[in-house]
PDB file of C-alpha atoms in Angstrom:
ATOM      1  CA  UNK A   1      82.321  41.418 -38.082  1.00  0.00           C
ATOM      2  CA  UNK A   2      83.718  44.424 -39.840  1.00  0.00           C
ATOM      3  CA  UNK A   3      81.848  47.686 -39.515  1.00  0.00           C
ATOM      4  CA  UNK A   4      81.452  49.795 -42.673  1.00  0.00           C
ATOM      5  CA  UNK A   5      83.913  52.663 -42.876  1.00  0.00           C
ATOM      6  CA  UNK A   6      82.278  55.976 -42.022  1.00  0.00           C
ATOM      7  CA  UNK A   7      83.678  58.998 -43.833  1.00  0.00           C
ATOM      8  CA  UNK A   8      82.165  62.426 -43.437  1.00  0.00           C
ATOM      9  CA  UNK A   9      83.035  64.777 -46.249  1.00  0.00           C
ATOM     10  CA  UNK A  10      82.792  68.441 -45.331  1.00  0.00           C
ATOM     11  CA  UNK A  11      82.267  71.105 -47.971  1.00  0.00           C
ATOM     12  CA  UNK A  12      83.867  74.281 -46.556  1.00  0.00           C
ATOM     13  CA  UNK A  13      81.799  76.365 -48.994  1.00  0.00           C
ATOM     14  CA  UNK A  14      78.488  75.190 -47.537  1.00  0.00           C
ATOM     15  CA  UNK A  15      76.887  78.041 -45.551  1.00  0.00           C
ATOM     16  CA  UNK A  16      76.272  75.844 -42.483  1.00  0.00           C
ATOM     17  CA  UNK A  17      79.918  74.737 -42.358  1.00  0.00           C
ATOM     18  CA  UNK A  18      81.219  78.245 -43.072  1.00  0.00           C
ATOM     19  CA  UNK A  19      79.104  79.811 -40.309  1.00  0.00           C
ATOM     20  CA  UNK A  20      79.854  77.053 -37.810  1.00  0.00           C
ATOM     21  CA  UNK A  21      83.555  77.485 -38.544  1.00  0.00           C
ATOM     22  CA  UNK A  22      83.285  81.259 -38.125  1.00  0.00           C
ATOM     23  CA  UNK A  23      81.557  80.880 -34.761  1.00  0.00           C
ATOM     24  CA  UNK A  24      84.183  78.433 -33.506  1.00  0.00           C
ATOM     25  CA  UNK A  25      87.036  80.595 -34.872  1.00  0.00           C
ATOM     26  CA  UNK A  26      85.635  83.596 -33.005  1.00  0.00           C
ATOM     27  CA  UNK A  27      85.974  81.576 -29.777  1.00  0.00           C
ATOM     28  CA  UNK A  28      82.235  81.557 -29.306  1.00  0.00           C
ATOM     29  CA  UNK A  29      82.091  77.829 -28.714  1.00  0.00           C
ATOM     30  CA  UNK A  30      79.305  77.098 -26.285  1.00  0.00           C
ATOM     31  CA  UNK A  31      76.696  74.424 -25.669  1.00  0.00           C
ATOM     32  CA  UNK A  32      74.567  75.588 -28.608  1.00  0.00           C
ATOM     33  CA  UNK A  33      77.558  75.472 -30.970  1.00  0.00           C
ATOM     34  CA  UNK A  34      78.496  72.016 -29.724  1.00  0.00           C
ATOM     35  CA  UNK A  35      74.900  70.866 -30.227  1.00  0.00           C
ATOM     36  CA  UNK A  36      74.930  72.129 -33.804  1.00  0.00           C
ATOM     37  CA  UNK A  37      78.215  70.375 -34.574  1.00  0.00           C
ATOM     38  CA  UNK A  38      76.934  67.115 -33.101  1.00  0.00           C
ATOM     39  CA  UNK A  39      73.629  67.448 -34.966  1.00  0.00           C
ATOM     40  CA  UNK A  40      75.576  67.904 -38.184  1.00  0.00           C
ATOM     41  CA  UNK A  41      77.336  64.590 -37.525  1.00  0.00           C
ATOM     42  CA  UNK A  42      74.084  62.896 -36.444  1.00  0.00           C
ATOM     43  CA  UNK A  43      72.397  64.116 -39.624  1.00  0.00           C
ATOM     44  CA  UNK A  44      75.225  62.817 -41.818  1.00  0.00           C
ATOM     45  CA  UNK A  45      75.087  59.438 -40.066  1.00  0.00           C
ATOM     46  CA  UNK A  46      71.331  59.095 -40.526  1.00  0.00           C
ATOM     47  CA  UNK A  47      71.466  60.157 -44.182  1.00  0.00           C
ATOM     48  CA  UNK A  48      73.982  57.367 -44.716  1.00  0.00           C
ATOM     49  CA  UNK A  49      71.784  54.758 -43.057  1.00  0.00           C
ATOM     50  CA  UNK A  50      73.550  54.732 -39.687  1.00  0.00           C
ATOM     51  CA  UNK A  51      72.122  55.685 -36.314  1.00  0.00           C
ATOM     52  CA  UNK A  52      73.514  58.301 -33.964  1.00  0.00           C
ATOM     53  CA  UNK A  53      75.916  56.840 -31.411  1.00  0.00           C
ATOM     54  CA  UNK A  54      73.862  58.027 -28.433  1.00  0.00           C
ATOM     55  CA  UNK A  55      70.142  58.284 -29.153  1.00  0.00           C
ATOM     56  CA  UNK A  56      69.385  59.929 -25.796  1.00  0.00           C
ATOM     57  CA  UNK A  57      71.996  62.653 -26.365  1.00  0.00           C
ATOM     58  CA  UNK A  58      70.684  63.129 -29.924  1.00  0.00           C
ATOM     59  CA  UNK A  59      67.134  63.547 -28.585  1.00  0.00           C
ATOM     60  CA  UNK A  60      68.332  66.042 -25.965  1.00  0.00           C
ATOM     61  CA  UNK A  61      70.138  68.082 -28.631  1.00  0.00           C
ATOM     62  CA  UNK A  62      67.044  68.163 -30.846  1.00  0.00           C
ATOM     63  CA  UNK A  63      64.829  69.272 -27.964  1.00  0.00           C
ATOM     64  CA  UNK A  64      67.293  72.033 -27.011  1.00  0.00           C
ATOM     65  CA  UNK A  65      67.157  73.272 -30.622  1.00  0.00           C
ATOM     66  CA  UNK A  66      63.346  73.298 -30.500  1.00  0.00           C
ATOM     67  CA  UNK A  67      63.503  75.205 -27.207  1.00  0.00           C
ATOM     68  CA  UNK A  68      65.895  77.758 -28.683  1.00  0.00           C
ATOM     69  CA  UNK A  69      64.172  78.055 -32.066  1.00  0.00           C
ATOM     70  CA  UNK A  70      60.736  78.507 -30.496  1.00  0.00           C
ATOM     71  CA  UNK A  71      62.084  80.790 -27.724  1.00  0.00           C
ATOM     72  CA  UNK A  72      60.624  78.573 -25.018  1.00  0.00           C
ATOM     73  CA  UNK A  73      61.457  79.393 -21.418  1.00  0.00           C
ATOM     74  CA  UNK A  74      61.244  75.732 -20.413  1.00  0.00           C
ATOM     75  CA  UNK A  75      60.602  72.266 -21.770  1.00  0.00           C
ATOM     76  CA  UNK A  76      58.570  71.365 -18.673  1.00  0.00           C
ATOM     77  CA  UNK A  77      55.038  70.230 -19.405  1.00  0.00           C
ATOM     78  CA  UNK A  78      52.306  72.842 -19.333  1.00  0.00           C
ATOM     79  CA  UNK A  79      49.520  72.371 -16.776  1.00  0.00           C
ATOM     80  CA  UNK A  80      46.919  69.816 -17.737  1.00  0.00           C
ATOM     81  CA  UNK A  81      43.873  71.080 -19.551  1.00  0.00           C
ATOM     82  CA  UNK A  82      40.415  69.651 -19.311  1.00  0.00           C
ATOM     83  CA  UNK A  83      38.679  68.881 -22.590  1.00  0.00           C
ATOM     84  CA  UNK A  84      34.902  68.724 -22.511  1.00  0.00           C
ATOM     85  CA  UNK A  85      33.276  65.697 -24.079  1.00  0.00           C
ATOM     86  CA  UNK A  86      31.367  67.923 -26.516  1.00  0.00           C
ATOM     87  CA  UNK A  87      34.582  69.413 -27.943  1.00  0.00           C
ATOM     88  CA  UNK A  88      36.174  65.971 -28.152  1.00  0.00           C
ATOM     89  CA  UNK A  89      33.212  64.495 -30.026  1.00  0.00           C
ATOM     90  CA  UNK A  90      33.230  67.340 -32.565  1.00  0.00           C
ATOM     91  CA  UNK A  91      36.924  66.938 -33.334  1.00  0.00           C
ATOM     92  CA  UNK A  92      36.782  63.184 -33.894  1.00  0.00           C
ATOM     93  CA  UNK A  93      35.746  62.279 -37.399  1.00  0.00           C
ATOM     94  CA  UNK A  94      36.678  58.626 -37.162  1.00  0.00           C
ATOM     95  CA  UNK A  95      39.438  58.969 -39.760  1.00  0.00           C
ATOM     96  CA  UNK A  96      42.906  57.758 -38.988  1.00  0.00           C
ATOM     97  CA  UNK A  97      45.891  59.427 -40.598  1.00  0.00           C
ATOM     98  CA  UNK A  98      48.637  57.205 -41.972  1.00  0.00           C
ATOM     99  CA  UNK A  99      51.886  59.127 -41.626  1.00  0.00           C
ATOM    100  CA  UNK A 100      53.472  56.920 -44.283  1.00  0.00           C
ATOM    101  CA  UNK A 101      51.207  58.673 -46.814  1.00  0.00           C
ATOM    102  CA  UNK A 102      53.186  61.880 -46.334  1.00  0.00           C
ATOM    103  CA  UNK A 103      56.216  62.492 -48.486  1.00  0.00           C
ATOM    104  CA  UNK A 104      58.460  65.108 -46.916  1.00  0.00           C
ATOM    105  CA  UNK A 105      60.167  65.758 -50.249  1.00  0.00           C
ATOM    106  CA  UNK A 106      57.022  67.024 -51.952  1.00  0.00           C
ATOM    107  CA  UNK A 107      56.689  70.770 -52.207  1.00  0.00           C
ATOM    108  CA  UNK A 108      53.690  72.322 -50.524  1.00  0.00           C
TER     109      UNK A 108
END
């Protein structure tokens, strides 16, 4: 079977491309820069209906961006917390939320 041709068009005027290019040109290529470049490709693939080549690597890149963006020291789990039954009963209202009802393109 023939695979569809994948072409990624890059607009050099886009601020993300311009800044990424400036960082690479300044020889500041590091793991974070590589992650951003790969995430750019992953994003383009997914917007075109394809999946990233390596889902595990994609997930790792996303989590590293969360860690960096939220200034987390670690992605290790926090210690377990104990929830009292009273608090749990108060927070449950019996309603389930259907995530398909959310439209991420709507403005808040």
